[in-house]
C-alpha cells in the first residue's frame, strides 16, 4: 500500500502508536537536511544506500556511485561555513519499498568566515528538490537527490530602460537552454 497518506504498518513509537511509512520517510528526509546543516559527513554517509546512488546538485552534472556522491557532499561541506534549510511544499508518496519526496529548499548559506571569525555574508537561494528513498532493513535510505535552482523572475529587474531586455540576450529567456 502507498500513496499520499501511506499506511499504518510503520514502526511502533512508545506511547504514540505505529508510525506510517509517510511519517518515517518524512523523518528520513528531515534527517538528511539536518545532517547537511551540521556538516556531519560520517552521519550523512549512513543515510545513503550502498551501491548505485546518484545526485544532481544545482549547476552540477549527474554524479553516480556512492563514492562520487559522498565526495560531492564532502566538498560542499568543506566550502560552506553555514547552511540552513527551510523546507516548504513537501509532498511524499510511497509505493512499496520506494518513496518519492518533492520539496522546495529555501536555503540560507554563508561564505567563508571573516577575519574576526564571524560568518561571511549570508546568501538566500531557492532550489526545487526530488529525493528518492528506498526501504532497507535499517530503515529508509537515500537513493537519489536532484536539486534544480529556481530562476529569479526577470520582471523584478531594476533595469527599466524601455528596451526589450530579451531581444539581444545571447542566452535567451530564463529557462531556455
XYZ file of C-alpha atoms in Angstrom:
177
model
C 0.000 0.000 0.000
C 1.265 3.514 -0.615
C 0.077 6.824 -1.864
C -0.058 10.272 -0.386
C -1.233 9.153 3.027
C 0.809 5.949 3.378
C -0.256 3.061 5.566
C -0.240 2.131 9.230
C 2.338 -0.663 9.049
C 5.206 1.523 10.295
C 7.406 1.182 13.367
C 5.963 1.396 16.859
C 6.890 4.530 18.786
C 6.430 4.176 22.541
C 3.200 5.810 23.584
C 2.483 7.170 20.118
C 1.316 4.054 18.279
C 2.535 2.859 14.897
C 4.250 5.295 12.546
C 3.171 5.344 8.940
C 5.546 4.992 6.023
C 4.840 8.635 5.182
C 5.963 9.707 8.665
C 9.072 7.518 8.505
C 10.054 8.903 5.094
C 9.387 12.443 6.293
C 11.721 11.807 9.237
C 14.399 10.345 6.933
C 14.118 13.409 4.677
C 14.355 15.797 7.639
C 17.373 13.890 8.968
C 19.082 14.250 5.577
C 18.846 18.048 5.676
C 19.702 18.324 9.390
C 22.820 16.220 8.809
C 23.945 18.509 5.982
C 23.312 21.555 8.191
C 25.562 20.057 10.891
C 28.248 19.222 8.325
C 28.366 15.644 9.642
C 29.794 13.718 6.690
C 30.029 10.427 8.591
C 26.348 10.543 9.577
C 25.438 11.600 6.035
C 27.148 8.528 4.607
C 24.919 6.327 6.789
C 21.796 7.856 5.216
C 22.685 6.798 1.647
C 22.186 3.358 0.132
C 25.211 1.243 -0.647
C 25.903 0.787 -4.345
C 24.347 2.726 -7.191
C 23.101 6.095 -5.994
C 23.023 9.453 -7.752
C 22.959 13.152 -7.014
C 22.494 16.333 -9.034
C 23.427 19.479 -7.144
C 22.260 22.777 -8.705
C 24.547 23.554 -11.639
C 26.452 20.256 -11.377
C 26.420 17.254 -13.706
C 24.890 13.955 -12.605
C 27.171 12.160 -10.157
C 26.744 8.394 -9.904
C 28.040 5.897 -7.392
C 28.344 6.139 -3.638
C 31.949 7.373 -3.706
C 31.264 10.253 -6.116
C 28.083 11.261 -4.284
C 29.723 11.315 -0.864
C 32.787 13.168 -2.211
C 30.478 15.862 -3.576
C 28.951 16.397 -0.145
C 32.412 16.452 1.468
C 33.403 19.213 -0.973
C 30.233 21.209 -0.272
C 30.631 20.835 3.497
C 34.306 21.849 3.374
C 33.461 25.048 1.486
C 30.265 26.091 3.252
C 30.695 27.854 6.568
C 26.964 27.926 7.356
C 23.878 26.413 5.755
C 20.269 26.152 6.873
C 17.338 24.640 5.005
C 13.715 25.692 5.389
C 11.677 23.082 3.527
C 8.332 24.047 2.019
C 5.884 22.416 -0.401
C 6.877 18.967 0.901
C 4.987 16.140 -0.819
C 5.631 12.473 -0.061
C 4.480 9.414 -1.978
C 5.257 5.823 -1.028
C 4.781 2.848 -3.330
C 6.048 -0.446 -1.967
C 9.663 -0.044 -0.885
C 10.236 3.221 -2.765
C 9.401 6.745 -1.634
C 9.432 9.996 -3.574
C 9.787 13.326 -1.790
C 9.471 16.638 -3.607
C 10.050 19.932 -1.846
C 11.352 23.448 -2.129
C 14.633 24.050 -0.329
C 14.706 27.622 0.956
C 18.442 27.810 1.626
C 20.303 30.327 3.734
C 24.072 29.912 3.482
C 27.185 31.793 4.480
C 30.512 32.053 2.788
C 33.975 31.833 4.288
C 34.480 33.324 7.728
C 35.532 36.942 8.052
C 38.902 37.850 9.609
C 37.212 38.272 13.000
C 35.832 34.704 12.823
C 32.237 35.670 12.097
C 30.285 34.001 9.319
C 30.667 35.613 5.900
C 27.794 37.255 4.021
C 24.563 35.265 4.053
C 23.002 34.314 0.738
C 19.462 33.079 0.106
C 18.589 30.593 -2.619
C 15.562 28.586 -3.746
C 16.038 25.044 -5.026
C 13.335 22.569 -6.002
C 14.370 19.081 -4.993
C 13.396 15.483 -5.557
C 14.641 12.889 -3.091
C 14.117 9.185 -3.736
C 14.313 6.800 -0.785
C 14.405 3.007 -0.689
C 13.261 0.905 2.256
C 16.014 -1.293 3.724
C 16.309 -3.477 6.817
C 17.876 -0.432 8.501
C 15.082 1.960 7.509
C 14.631 4.397 4.635
C 17.864 5.300 2.815
C 18.538 7.948 0.159
C 18.767 6.514 -3.348
C 18.875 9.763 -5.325
C 18.775 13.530 -4.801
C 18.177 16.052 -7.579
C 18.195 19.780 -6.901
C 17.422 22.446 -9.502
C 17.724 26.184 -8.881
C 14.622 28.322 -9.151
C 15.414 31.148 -11.550
C 14.586 34.678 -10.467
C 11.722 36.408 -12.236
C 13.198 38.900 -14.705
C 10.304 41.298 -14.100
C 11.939 42.122 -10.767
C 14.995 43.610 -12.528
C 15.561 47.319 -11.878
C 16.773 47.977 -15.429
C 13.628 49.683 -16.748
C 15.247 51.434 -19.693
C 12.318 50.857 -22.022
C 14.227 48.376 -24.168
C 13.305 44.757 -24.674
C 15.861 43.035 -22.408
C 15.361 39.660 -24.142
C 15.878 40.956 -27.687
C 19.685 40.862 -27.641
C 20.188 38.360 -24.823
C 22.552 35.752 -26.239
C 21.391 33.187 -23.690
C 17.699 33.655 -24.447
C 14.947 33.965 -21.883
C 15.265 32.251 -18.498
C 14.613 28.546 -18.587
C 15.770 28.008 -22.170
C 18.958 26.011 -22.680
